[in-house]
PDB file of C-alpha atoms in Angstrom:
ATOM      1  CA  MET Q   1      25.219   0.868 -22.658  1.00  0.00           C
ATOM      2  CA  ALA Q   2      24.273   3.001 -25.681  1.00  0.00           C
ATOM      3  CA  GLU Q   3      22.715   6.355 -25.768  1.00  0.00           C
ATOM      4  CA  ILE Q   4      21.827   9.117 -27.747  1.00  0.00           C
ATOM      5  CA  THR Q   5      20.379  12.638 -26.883  1.00  0.00           C
ATOM      6  CA  GLN Q   6      18.622  14.763 -29.600  1.00  0.00           C
ATOM      7  CA  ARG Q   7      16.083  17.730 -29.370  1.00  0.00           C
ATOM      8  CA  ASP Q   8      13.369  15.220 -29.517  1.00  0.00           C
ATOM      9  CA  GLY Q   9      14.480  12.992 -26.776  1.00  0.00           C
ATOM     10  CA  THR Q  10      16.779  10.541 -25.293  1.00  0.00           C
ATOM     11  CA  TRP Q  11      17.030   6.860 -26.092  1.00  0.00           C
ATOM     12  CA  SER Q  12      19.399   4.450 -24.272  1.00  0.00           C
ATOM     13  CA  PHE Q  13      19.932   0.719 -24.196  1.00  0.00           C
ATOM     14  CA  ASP Q  14      20.847  -1.078 -21.452  1.00  0.00           C
ATOM     15  CA  GLY Q  15      21.052  -4.637 -23.207  1.00  0.00           C
ATOM     16  CA  ASP Q  16      17.565  -5.651 -21.967  1.00  0.00           C
ATOM     17  CA  THR Q  17      15.522  -2.582 -22.410  1.00  0.00           C
ATOM     18  CA  VAL Q  18      15.370   0.365 -25.176  1.00  0.00           C
ATOM     19  CA  ARG Q  19      14.585   3.530 -22.632  1.00  0.00           C
ATOM     20  CA  ILE Q  20      12.644   6.220 -24.277  1.00  0.00           C
ATOM     21  CA  VAL Q  21      12.476   9.884 -22.747  1.00  0.00           C
ATOM     22  CA  PRO Q  22      10.738  12.435 -24.782  1.00  0.00           C
ATOM     23  CA  GLY Q  23      12.376  15.777 -25.170  1.00  0.00           C
ATOM     24  CA  ARG Q  24      11.216  18.711 -23.126  1.00  0.00           C
ATOM     25  CA  ASP Q  25      11.940  21.170 -26.249  1.00  0.00           C
ATOM     26  CA  LYS Q  26       8.300  23.249 -27.121  1.00  0.00           C
ATOM     27  CA  ARG Q  27       8.694  21.970 -30.289  1.00  0.00           C
ATOM     28  CA  VAL Q  28       8.051  17.905 -29.426  1.00  0.00           C
ATOM     29  CA  ASN Q  29       4.569  17.008 -30.047  1.00  0.00           C
ATOM     30  CA  PRO Q  30       2.457  17.194 -27.281  1.00  0.00           C
ATOM     31  CA  ALA Q  31       1.368  13.309 -27.545  1.00  0.00           C
ATOM     32  CA  ARG Q  32       4.964  12.508 -26.785  1.00  0.00           C
ATOM     33  CA  GLN Q  33       5.633  14.433 -24.062  1.00  0.00           C
ATOM     34  CA  ALA Q  34       2.224  13.480 -22.514  1.00  0.00           C
ATOM     35  CA  LEU Q  35       3.149   9.804 -23.371  1.00  0.00           C
ATOM     36  CA  GLY Q  36       6.338  10.399 -21.115  1.00  0.00           C
ATOM     37  CA  GLU Q  37       9.036   7.769 -20.636  1.00  0.00           C
ATOM     38  CA  LEU Q  38       8.928   4.530 -22.346  1.00  0.00           C
ATOM     39  CA  ALA Q  39      10.491   1.309 -21.392  1.00  0.00           C
ATOM     40  CA  VAL Q  40      10.594  -1.090 -24.524  1.00  0.00           C
ATOM     41  CA  PRO Q  41      11.547  -4.389 -23.553  1.00  0.00           C
ATOM     42  CA  LEU Q  42      13.977  -6.489 -25.704  1.00  0.00           C
ATOM     43  CA  GLU Q  43      11.160  -9.018 -26.248  1.00  0.00           C
ATOM     44  CA  ALA Q  44       8.781  -6.644 -28.024  1.00  0.00           C
ATOM     45  CA  LEU Q  45      11.523  -5.719 -30.617  1.00  0.00           C
ATOM     46  CA  ALA Q  46      11.096  -6.668 -34.235  1.00  0.00           C
ATOM     47  CA  GLY Q  47      14.116  -4.936 -35.355  1.00  0.00           C
ATOM     48  CA  ILE Q  48      15.785  -1.232 -35.780  1.00  0.00           C
ATOM     49  CA  ALA Q  49      17.295   1.127 -38.002  1.00  0.00           C
ATOM     50  CA  TYR Q  50      19.012   4.134 -38.481  1.00  0.00           C
ATOM     51  CA  GLU Q  51      17.889   6.008 -41.731  1.00  0.00           C
ATOM     52  CA  PRO Q  52      20.998   8.455 -43.053  1.00  0.00           C
ATOM     53  CA  GLY Q  53      19.962  12.235 -44.210  1.00  0.00           C
ATOM     54  CA  ARG Q  54      21.866  15.175 -45.793  1.00  0.00           C
ATOM     55  CA  ARG Q  55      21.027  16.916 -42.652  1.00  0.00           C
ATOM     56  CA  THR Q  56      18.939  14.735 -40.559  1.00  0.00           C
ATOM     57  CA  GLY Q  57      18.640  10.979 -40.237  1.00  0.00           C
ATOM     58  CA  ARG Q  58      16.081   8.954 -38.182  1.00  0.00           C
ATOM     59  CA  LEU Q  59      16.164   6.129 -35.849  1.00  0.00           C
ATOM     60  CA  ARG Q  60      13.229   4.045 -35.987  1.00  0.00           C
ATOM     61  CA  LEU Q  61      12.149   1.028 -33.754  1.00  0.00           C
ATOM     62  CA  LYS Q  62      10.064  -1.658 -35.266  1.00  0.00           C
ATOM     63  CA  LEU Q  63       8.085  -3.458 -32.533  1.00  0.00           C
ATOM     64  CA  ARG Q  64       6.588  -6.798 -33.016  1.00  0.00           C
ATOM     65  CA  GLU Q  65       2.884  -6.949 -34.165  1.00  0.00           C
ATOM     66  CA  GLY Q  66       0.442  -6.665 -31.311  1.00  0.00           C
ATOM     67  CA  ALA Q  67       3.209  -5.782 -28.715  1.00  0.00           C
ATOM     68  CA  ASP Q  68       2.156  -2.385 -27.844  1.00  0.00           C
ATOM     69  CA  PRO Q  69      -1.662  -1.089 -27.514  1.00  0.00           C
ATOM     70  CA  LEU Q  70      -0.693   2.483 -28.753  1.00  0.00           C
ATOM     71  CA  LEU Q  71       0.389   1.154 -31.895  1.00  0.00           C
ATOM     72  CA  GLN Q  72      -2.641  -1.164 -31.947  1.00  0.00           C
ATOM     73  CA  ALA Q  73      -5.006   1.454 -31.506  1.00  0.00           C
ATOM     74  CA  ALA Q  74      -3.460   4.069 -33.823  1.00  0.00           C
ATOM     75  CA  GLY Q  75      -3.298   1.347 -36.536  1.00  0.00           C
ATOM     76  CA  GLY Q  76      -0.124   2.589 -38.061  1.00  0.00           C
ATOM     77  CA  GLU Q  77      -1.424   6.001 -38.802  1.00  0.00           C
ATOM     78  CA  LEU Q  78       0.431   8.094 -35.842  1.00  0.00           C
ATOM     79  CA  PRO Q  79       2.083  10.990 -37.442  1.00  0.00           C
ATOM     80  CA  GLU Q  80       5.849  11.130 -37.558  1.00  0.00           C
ATOM     81  CA  ALA Q  81       6.009  14.116 -34.949  1.00  0.00           C
ATOM     82  CA  ALA Q  82       3.905  11.768 -32.774  1.00  0.00           C
ATOM     83  CA  ASP Q  83       5.549   8.570 -32.908  1.00  0.00           C
ATOM     84  CA  PRO Q  84       7.581   7.480 -29.762  1.00  0.00           C
ATOM     85  CA  TYR Q  85       9.550   5.025 -32.046  1.00  0.00           C
ATOM     86  CA  GLN Q  86      11.255   7.361 -34.313  1.00  0.00           C
ATOM     87  CA  LEU Q  87      13.849   9.842 -33.382  1.00  0.00           C
ATOM     88  CA  PRO Q  88      15.507  12.312 -35.718  1.00  0.00           C
ATOM     89  CA  VAL Q  89      19.139  12.483 -35.642  1.00  0.00           C
ATOM     90  CA  ASP Q  90      21.588  15.126 -36.447  1.00  0.00           C
ATOM     91  CA  SER Q  91      24.138  14.077 -39.212  1.00  0.00           C
ATOM     92  CA  GLU Q  92      26.955  14.714 -37.074  1.00  0.00           C
ATOM     93  CA  ARG Q  93      25.559  12.250 -34.658  1.00  0.00           C
ATOM     94  CA  ALA Q  94      25.089   9.239 -37.086  1.00  0.00           C
ATOM     95  CA  GLY Q  95      28.195   7.362 -35.590  1.00  0.00           C
ATOM     96  CA  VAL Q  96      26.286   7.227 -32.078  1.00  0.00           C
ATOM     97  CA  ALA Q  97      23.152   6.073 -33.854  1.00  0.00           C
ATOM     98  CA  GLU Q  98      24.605   3.256 -35.678  1.00  0.00           C
ATOM     99  CA  TYR Q  99      26.024   2.080 -32.663  1.00  0.00           C
ATOM    100  CA  MET Q 100      22.984   1.743 -31.159  1.00  0.00           C
ATOM    101  CA  VAL Q 101      21.651  -0.149 -33.916  1.00  0.00           C
ATOM    102  CA  ASP Q 102      24.268  -2.373 -33.497  1.00  0.00           C
ATOM    103  CA  GLU Q 103      23.860  -3.142 -29.759  1.00  0.00           C
ATOM    104  CA  VAL Q 104      20.183  -3.599 -29.994  1.00  0.00           C
ATOM    105  CA  ARG Q 105      20.662  -6.019 -33.371  1.00  0.00           C
ATOM    106  CA  GLN Q 106      23.655  -7.860 -31.524  1.00  0.00           C
ATOM    107  CA  ALA Q 107      21.180  -8.659 -28.204  1.00  0.00           C
ATOM    108  CA  LEU Q 108      18.069  -9.620 -30.383  1.00  0.00           C
ATOM    109  CA  LEU Q 109      20.512 -12.191 -32.203  1.00  0.00           C
ATOM    110  CA  LEU Q 110      21.912 -13.266 -28.828  1.00  0.00           C
ATOM    111  CA  GLU Q 111      18.661 -13.579 -27.356  1.00  0.00           C
ATOM    112  CA  GLN Q 112      16.827 -15.267 -30.180  1.00  0.00           C
ATOM    113  CA  VAL Q 113      13.977 -12.656 -29.965  1.00  0.00           C
ATOM    114  CA  ASP Q 114      11.096 -13.947 -32.204  1.00  0.00           C
ATOM    115  CA  ALA Q 115       9.769 -11.276 -34.445  1.00  0.00           C
ATOM    116  CA  GLU Q 116       6.472 -12.774 -34.780  1.00  0.00           C
ATOM    117  CA  PRO Q 117       3.438 -11.258 -33.986  1.00  0.00           C
ATOM    118  CA  CYS Q 118       2.465 -11.067 -30.251  1.00  0.00           C
ATOM    119  CA  ASP Q 119      -0.762 -12.801 -28.494  1.00  0.00           C
ATOM    120  CA  ARG Q 120      -0.481 -10.329 -25.505  1.00  0.00           C
ATOM    121  CA  TYR Q 121       0.531  -6.802 -24.929  1.00  0.00           C
ATOM    122  CA  LEU Q 122       4.234  -6.406 -23.880  1.00  0.00           C
ATOM    123  CA  LEU Q 123       3.910  -2.862 -23.108  1.00  0.00           C
ATOM    124  CA  PRO Q 124       1.293  -1.443 -20.437  1.00  0.00           C
ATOM    125  CA  GLY Q 125       0.010   1.590 -22.776  1.00  0.00           C
ATOM    126  CA  PRO Q 126      -0.260   5.064 -21.547  1.00  0.00           C
ATOM    127  CA  SER Q 127      -0.652   6.014 -17.727  1.00  0.00           C
ATOM    128  CA  VAL Q 128      -3.994   6.787 -16.420  1.00  0.00           C
ATOM    129  CA  PRO Q 129      -6.038   8.922 -15.182  1.00  0.00           C
ATOM    130  CA  LEU Q 130      -5.530  10.186 -18.837  1.00  0.00           C
ATOM    131  CA  SER Q 131      -7.554  13.527 -20.417  1.00  0.00           C
ATOM    132  CA  ALA Q 132      -7.256  14.821 -24.027  1.00  0.00           C
ATOM    133  CA  SER Q 133      -8.916  17.584 -25.427  1.00  0.00           C
ATOM    134  CA  ALA Q 134      -9.204  17.958 -29.237  1.00  0.00           C
ATOM    135  CA  GLY Q 135     -12.130  18.665 -31.959  1.00  0.00           C
ATOM    136  CA  ASP Q 136     -15.516  18.635 -30.642  1.00  0.00           C
ATOM    137  CA  GLY Q 137     -14.833  17.172 -27.101  1.00  0.00           C
ATOM    138  CA  THR Q 138     -12.791  15.692 -24.311  1.00  0.00           C
ATOM    139  CA  ALA Q 139     -12.111  12.413 -23.379  1.00  0.00           C
ATOM    140  CA  SER Q 140     -11.086  11.060 -20.057  1.00  0.00           C
ATOM    141  CA  PHE Q 141     -10.305   7.729 -18.811  1.00  0.00           C
ATOM    142  CA  ASP Q 142      -9.526   6.470 -15.272  1.00  0.00           C
ATOM    143  CA  GLY Q 143      -8.830   3.005 -15.793  1.00  0.00           C
ATOM    144  CA  GLU Q 144     -12.121   1.873 -15.056  1.00  0.00           C
ATOM    145  CA  GLN Q 145     -14.528   4.510 -16.596  1.00  0.00           C
ATOM    146  CA  ILE Q 146     -14.261   6.455 -20.086  1.00  0.00           C
ATOM    147  CA  ARG Q 147     -16.241  10.015 -19.958  1.00  0.00           C
ATOM    148  CA  LEU Q 148     -16.571  12.057 -22.819  1.00  0.00           C
ATOM    149  CA  GLU Q 149     -17.608  15.826 -22.826  1.00  0.00           C
ATOM    150  CA  TRP Q 150     -18.758  18.193 -25.461  1.00  0.00           C
ATOM    151  CA  ASN Q 151     -17.698  21.621 -26.021  1.00  0.00           C
ATOM    152  CA  TRP Q 152     -19.120  24.768 -28.321  1.00  0.00           C
ATOM    153  CA  LYS Q 153     -18.139  22.964 -31.876  1.00  0.00           C
ATOM    154  CA  THR Q 154     -20.059  19.909 -31.096  1.00  0.00           C
ATOM    155  CA  GLU Q 155     -23.242  19.262 -33.168  1.00  0.00           C
ATOM    156  CA  GLN Q 156     -26.304  20.055 -30.681  1.00  0.00           C
ATOM    157  CA  ALA Q 157     -27.941  16.693 -31.624  1.00  0.00           C
ATOM    158  CA  LYS Q 158     -25.120  14.929 -29.935  1.00  0.00           C
ATOM    159  CA  LYS Q 159     -24.487  17.555 -27.300  1.00  0.00           C
ATOM    160  CA  SER Q 160     -28.084  17.504 -25.933  1.00  0.00           C
ATOM    161  CA  GLY Q 161     -27.445  14.280 -24.706  1.00  0.00           C
ATOM    162  CA  GLY Q 162     -25.003  15.707 -22.028  1.00  0.00           C
ATOM    163  CA  PRO Q 163     -21.874  13.782 -21.437  1.00  0.00           C
ATOM    164  CA  ARG Q 164     -21.517  10.495 -21.517  1.00  0.00           C
ATOM    165  CA  VAL Q 165     -19.975   8.072 -19.018  1.00  0.00           C
ATOM    166  CA  PHE Q 166     -19.610   4.466 -19.316  1.00  0.00           C
ATOM    167  CA  PRO Q 167     -17.328   1.565 -18.214  1.00  0.00           C
ATOM    168  CA  VAL Q 168     -14.764  -0.064 -20.197  1.00  0.00           C
ATOM    169  CA  SER Q 169     -16.334  -3.345 -19.667  1.00  0.00           C
ATOM    170  CA  ASP Q 170     -19.116  -1.901 -22.145  1.00  0.00           C
ATOM    171  CA  VAL Q 171     -16.317  -1.310 -24.837  1.00  0.00           C
ATOM    172  CA  GLU Q 172     -16.141  -3.682 -27.466  1.00  0.00           C
ATOM    173  CA  ALA Q 173     -13.730  -2.077 -29.652  1.00  0.00           C
ATOM    174  CA  VAL Q 174     -11.944   1.284 -30.085  1.00  0.00           C
ATOM    175  CA  GLN Q 175     -11.483   2.874 -33.395  1.00  0.00           C
ATOM    176  CA  TRP Q 176      -9.022   5.847 -33.870  1.00  0.00           C
ATOM    177  CA  SER Q 177      -8.707   7.670 -37.202  1.00  0.00           C
ATOM    178  CA  PRO Q 178      -6.681  10.871 -37.840  1.00  0.00           C
ATOM    179  CA  ALA Q 179      -8.228  13.644 -40.378  1.00  0.00           C
ATOM    180  CA  LYS Q 180      -7.400  12.772 -43.973  1.00  0.00           C
ATOM    181  CA  GLY Q 181      -7.432  15.506 -46.559  1.00  0.00           C
ATOM    182  CA  LEU Q 182     -10.800  17.048 -46.075  1.00  0.00           C
ATOM    183  CA  GLU Q 183     -12.437  14.198 -44.032  1.00  0.00           C
ATOM    184  CA  ASN Q 184     -12.263  14.609 -40.243  1.00  0.00           C
ATOM    185  CA  GLY Q 185     -10.808  12.136 -37.825  1.00  0.00           C
ATOM    186  CA  TYR Q 186     -12.458  10.709 -35.119  1.00  0.00           C
ATOM    187  CA  LEU Q 187     -12.217   8.512 -31.532  1.00  0.00           C
ATOM    188  CA  ARG Q 188     -15.040   6.224 -31.349  1.00  0.00           C
ATOM    189  CA  PHE Q 189     -16.011   3.542 -28.916  1.00  0.00           C
ATOM    190  CA  ALA Q 190     -17.882   0.666 -29.993  1.00  0.00           C
ATOM    191  CA  LEU Q 191     -20.289  -0.808 -27.145  1.00  0.00           C
ATOM    192  CA  PHE Q 192     -21.843  -3.822 -26.700  1.00  0.00           C
ATOM    193  CA  LYS Q 193     -25.517  -3.771 -27.379  1.00  0.00           C
ATOM    194  CA  VAL Q 194     -25.380   0.057 -28.446  1.00  0.00           C
ATOM    195  CA  PRO Q 195     -24.980  -0.749 -32.248  1.00  0.00           C
ATOM    196  CA  THR Q 196     -24.773   2.836 -34.252  1.00  0.00           C
ATOM    197  CA  SER Q 197     -24.357   3.665 -37.890  1.00  0.00           C
ATOM    198  CA  ALA Q 198     -24.398   7.773 -37.019  1.00  0.00           C
ATOM    199  CA  PRO Q 199     -21.319   9.571 -38.691  1.00  0.00           C
ATOM    200  CA  PRO Q 200     -19.079  10.588 -35.585  1.00  0.00           C
ATOM    201  CA  LYS Q 201     -20.238  14.267 -35.659  1.00  0.00           C
ATOM    202  CA  TYR Q 202     -23.619  12.851 -34.528  1.00  0.00           C
ATOM    203  CA  ASP Q 203     -22.402   9.692 -32.430  1.00  0.00           C
ATOM    204  CA  PRO Q 204     -22.477  10.130 -28.664  1.00  0.00           C
ATOM    205  CA  TYR Q 205     -19.659   7.780 -28.421  1.00  0.00           C
ATOM    206  CA  ALA Q 206     -17.419   9.707 -30.769  1.00  0.00           C
ATOM    207  CA  VAL Q 207     -15.043  12.677 -30.659  1.00  0.00           C
ATOM    208  CA  VAL Q 208     -14.332  14.477 -33.777  1.00  0.00           C
ATOM    209  CA  MET Q 209     -10.673  15.411 -34.626  1.00  0.00           C
ATOM    210  CA  TYR Q 210      -9.958  18.145 -37.265  1.00  0.00           C
ATOM    211  CA  GLY Q 211      -6.034  17.481 -38.076  1.00  0.00           C
ATOM    212  CA  LEU Q 212      -4.450  19.730 -35.528  1.00  0.00           C
ATOM    213  CA  LYS Q 213      -1.323  19.205 -33.617  1.00  0.00           C
ATOM    214  CA  ARG Q 214      -3.588  17.997 -30.814  1.00  0.00           C
ATOM    215  CA  ASP Q 215      -5.192  15.112 -32.162  1.00  0.00           C
ATOM    216  CA  PRO Q 216      -2.847  12.323 -31.155  1.00  0.00           C
ATOM    217  CA  LEU Q 217      -3.583  12.903 -27.592  1.00  0.00           C
ATOM    218  CA  MET Q 218      -6.964  11.305 -28.656  1.00  0.00           C
ATOM    219  CA  ALA Q 219      -4.411   8.023 -29.798  1.00  0.00           C
ATOM    220  CA  LEU Q 220      -3.424   7.623 -25.896  1.00  0.00           C
ATOM    221  CA  VAL Q 221      -6.841   7.674 -24.895  1.00  0.00           C
ATOM    222  CA  ALA Q 222      -7.873   5.058 -27.310  1.00  0.00           C
ATOM    223  CA  ALA Q 223      -4.458   3.160 -26.085  1.00  0.00           C
ATOM    224  CA  ALA Q 224      -5.113   3.210 -22.678  1.00  0.00           C
ATOM    225  CA  VAL Q 225      -8.793   1.419 -23.209  1.00  0.00           C
ATOM    226  CA  THR Q 226      -7.199  -0.822 -25.969  1.00  0.00           C
ATOM    227  CA  ALA Q 227      -4.843  -1.990 -23.186  1.00  0.00           C
ATOM    228  CA  ARG Q 228      -7.630  -3.203 -21.012  1.00  0.00           C
ATOM    229  CA  LEU Q 229      -9.488  -5.045 -23.835  1.00  0.00           C
ATOM    230  CA  PRO Q 230      -8.970  -8.433 -24.516  1.00  0.00           C
ATOM    231  CA  HIS Q 231      -5.639  -8.879 -27.214  1.00  0.00           C
ATOM    232  CA  PRO Q 232      -6.912  -9.534 -30.557  1.00  0.00           C
ATOM    233  CA  ALA Q 233      -4.664 -12.127 -31.301  1.00  0.00           C
ATOM    234  CA  GLY Q 234      -5.265 -13.666 -27.883  1.00  0.00           C
ATOM    235  CA  PRO Q 235      -6.992 -16.915 -27.363  1.00  0.00           C
ATOM    236  CA  PRO Q 236     -11.092 -16.456 -27.746  1.00  0.00           C
ATOM    237  CA  GLU Q 237     -12.545 -16.074 -24.205  1.00  0.00           C
ATOM    238  CA  PRO Q 238     -14.934 -18.848 -23.295  1.00  0.00           C
ATOM    239  CA  ALA Q 239     -18.598 -18.203 -23.185  1.00  0.00           C
ATOM    240  CA  ASP Q 240     -18.370 -18.682 -19.162  1.00  0.00           C
ATOM    241  CA  ALA Q 241     -14.987 -17.159 -18.474  1.00  0.00           C
ATOM    242  CA  VAL Q 242     -15.912 -17.241 -14.555  1.00  0.00           C
ATOM    243  CA  PRO Q 243     -12.827 -18.300 -12.620  1.00  0.00           C
ATOM    244  CA  VAL Q 244     -14.566 -21.134 -10.705  1.00  0.00           C
ATOM    245  CA  ALA Q 245     -11.634 -21.838  -8.491  1.00  0.00           C
ATOM    246  CA  LEU Q 246     -11.563 -18.231  -7.202  1.00  0.00           C
ATOM    247  CA  THR Q 247     -14.436 -19.329  -4.566  1.00  0.00           C
ATOM    248  CA  LYS Q 248     -16.261 -22.116  -3.050  1.00  0.00           C
ATOM    249  CA  ASP Q 249     -19.628 -21.027  -4.403  1.00  0.00           C
ATOM    250  CA  PRO Q 250     -19.352 -20.499  -8.281  1.00  0.00           C
ATOM    251  CA  ALA Q 251     -22.922 -19.381  -8.580  1.00  0.00           C
ATOM    252  CA  ALA Q 252     -21.917 -16.570  -6.127  1.00  0.00           C
ATOM    253  CA  LEU Q 253     -19.740 -15.511  -9.403  1.00  0.00           C
ATOM    254  CA  GLY Q 254     -21.371 -16.066 -12.270  1.00  0.00           C
ATOM    255  CA  GLY Q 255     -24.177 -18.400 -12.329  1.00  0.00           C
ATOM    256  CA  GLY Q 256     -28.128 -17.902 -11.998  1.00  0.00           C
ATOM    257  CA  ALA Q 257     -29.189 -14.854 -13.472  1.00  0.00           C
ATOM    258  CA  GLY Q 258     -30.010 -14.493 -16.797  1.00  0.00           C
ATOM    259  CA  GLN Q 259     -30.800 -18.312 -16.907  1.00  0.00           C
ATOM    260  CA  GLY Q 260     -34.183 -18.642 -16.699  1.00  0.00           C
ATOM    261  CA  GLY Q 261     -36.291 -18.727 -13.298  1.00  0.00           C
ATOM    262  CA  ASP Q 262     -39.438 -16.287 -12.694  1.00  0.00           C
ATOM    263  CA  GLY Q 263     -37.391 -13.044 -11.907  1.00  0.00           C
ATOM    264  CA  GLY Q 264     -38.171 -10.210 -14.658  1.00  0.00           C
ATOM    265  CA  GLY Q 265     -35.875  -6.908 -15.935  1.00  0.00           C
ATOM    266  CA  ASP Q 266     -35.841  -5.726 -12.189  1.00  0.00           C
ATOM    267  CA  THR Q 267     -34.776  -9.251 -10.408  1.00  0.00           C
ATOM    268  CA  ASP Q 268     -32.013  -9.325 -13.062  1.00  0.00           C
ATOM    269  CA  HIS Q 269     -30.528  -5.897 -12.573  1.00  0.00           C
ATOM    270  CA  ASP Q 270     -30.687  -6.156  -8.640  1.00  0.00           C
ATOM    271  CA  ALA Q 271     -28.676  -9.504  -9.065  1.00  0.00           C
ATOM    272  CA  LEU Q 272     -26.169  -7.972 -11.667  1.00  0.00           C
ATOM    273  CA  LEU Q 273     -25.688  -5.078  -9.163  1.00  0.00           C
ATOM    274  CA  ARG Q 274     -25.417  -7.926  -6.229  1.00  0.00           C
ATOM    275  CA  ARG Q 275     -22.592  -9.803  -8.158  1.00  0.00           C
ATOM    276  CA  LEU Q 276     -20.852  -6.869  -8.993  1.00  0.00           C
ATOM    277  CA  ARG Q 277     -20.509  -5.591  -5.487  1.00  0.00           C
ATOM    278  CA  GLU Q 278     -19.679  -9.051  -4.427  1.00  0.00           C
ATOM    279  CA  LEU Q 279     -16.692  -8.803  -7.085  1.00  0.00           C
ATOM    280  CA  GLY Q 280     -15.773  -5.438  -5.678  1.00  0.00           C
ATOM    281  CA  GLU Q 281     -15.278  -6.875  -2.247  1.00  0.00           C
ATOM    282  CA  LEU Q 282     -13.224  -9.898  -3.518  1.00  0.00           C
ATOM    283  CA  ARG Q 283     -10.737  -7.388  -4.839  1.00  0.00           C
ATOM    284  CA  SER Q 284     -10.757  -5.106  -2.327  1.00  0.00           C
ATOM    285  CA  ASN Q 285      -9.990  -8.219  -0.012  1.00  0.00           C
ATOM    286  CA  GLY Q 286      -7.100  -9.243  -2.253  1.00  0.00           C
ATOM    287  CA  VAL Q 287      -8.868 -12.507  -3.248  1.00  0.00           C
ATOM    288  CA  LEU Q 288      -9.102 -11.214  -7.013  1.00  0.00           C
ATOM    289  CA  THR Q 289      -6.319  -9.636  -8.735  1.00  0.00           C
ATOM    290  CA  GLU Q 290      -7.144  -6.462 -11.068  1.00  0.00           C
ATOM    291  CA  GLU Q 291      -6.800  -8.573 -13.879  1.00  0.00           C
ATOM    292  CA  GLU Q 292      -8.986 -11.634 -12.660  1.00  0.00           C
ATOM    293  CA  PHE Q 293     -11.646  -8.757 -11.570  1.00  0.00           C
ATOM    294  CA  THR Q 294     -11.698  -7.436 -15.001  1.00  0.00           C
ATOM    295  CA  ALA Q 295     -12.065 -10.925 -16.654  1.00  0.00           C
ATOM    296  CA  VAL Q 296     -15.076 -12.107 -13.926  1.00  0.00           C
ATOM    297  CA  LYS Q 297     -16.633  -8.907 -14.379  1.00  0.00           C
ATOM    298  CA  GLN Q 298     -16.528  -8.946 -18.321  1.00  0.00           C
ATOM    299  CA  ALA Q 299     -17.929 -12.655 -17.970  1.00  0.00           C
ATOM    300  CA  VAL Q 300     -20.715 -11.703 -15.539  1.00  0.00           C
ATOM    301  CA  LEU Q 301     -22.048  -8.519 -17.853  1.00  0.00           C
ATOM    302  CA  ARG Q 302     -21.826 -11.239 -20.604  1.00  0.00           C
ATOM    303  CA  ARG Q 303     -23.961 -13.412 -18.862  1.00  0.00           C
ATOM    304  CA  PHE Q 304     -26.601 -11.110 -18.273  1.00  0.00           C
TER     305      PHE Q 304
END
């Protein structure tokens, strides 16, 4: 067992998991405090290092590419203060930090952990429900729906449409970018069939960030949504991804609508609502797991 406690938090390693607990000091970044405790499995690690300094050194965990939805969503642009995989270490605790490095490296060697990129997330992402306010709005996510609300700093053209509420199944991609120099940052949701070329300040599916301390909180919302989207390195989903084995009547899940026939738009809409209700009942009755329900629902929506 290796453990080190500093102002910014505590790291411990039991041979299988690196456990990261953020510090309670008021100077600890709000995003790290909101993210809470992390349990990083050994298989998610690509390495660990201690960088000594004159007064303060730094412990760094390197995760395998694609293992963590937070790092995936942030695209390597999290500020150091908000990065949970960095720990400032007082120089007098350097020996403890180096001991942890040795323990983790030895475990990686013994277990022969592959450092290659992942094709699935090995961490679950931030817990939901989750809400963050920064810049010109508030973004909330309950695991199924995203809600964007506006404040007095929002451009009137965007605010006039009111809050935006949409299911995660409508999201094609999540884009998070911090403020850089004189350019504002943003959290943007790219939706299927809702193309836009509007800048974030006018985009009703984007929150603008001004480079303040709370901006990384928006990265947590981005990560929670990203964790529920298909992994970018995962196998491509087939056009018809409905798992037929889950029902005796495949048409009840995915067939029928959108494949021709006499029904118009209203008929298609009614059929869509009926199928989504049926899927919800299958999930409630335990026939579908949450993961299966999400996959089937996305497949049905794509059909329509």
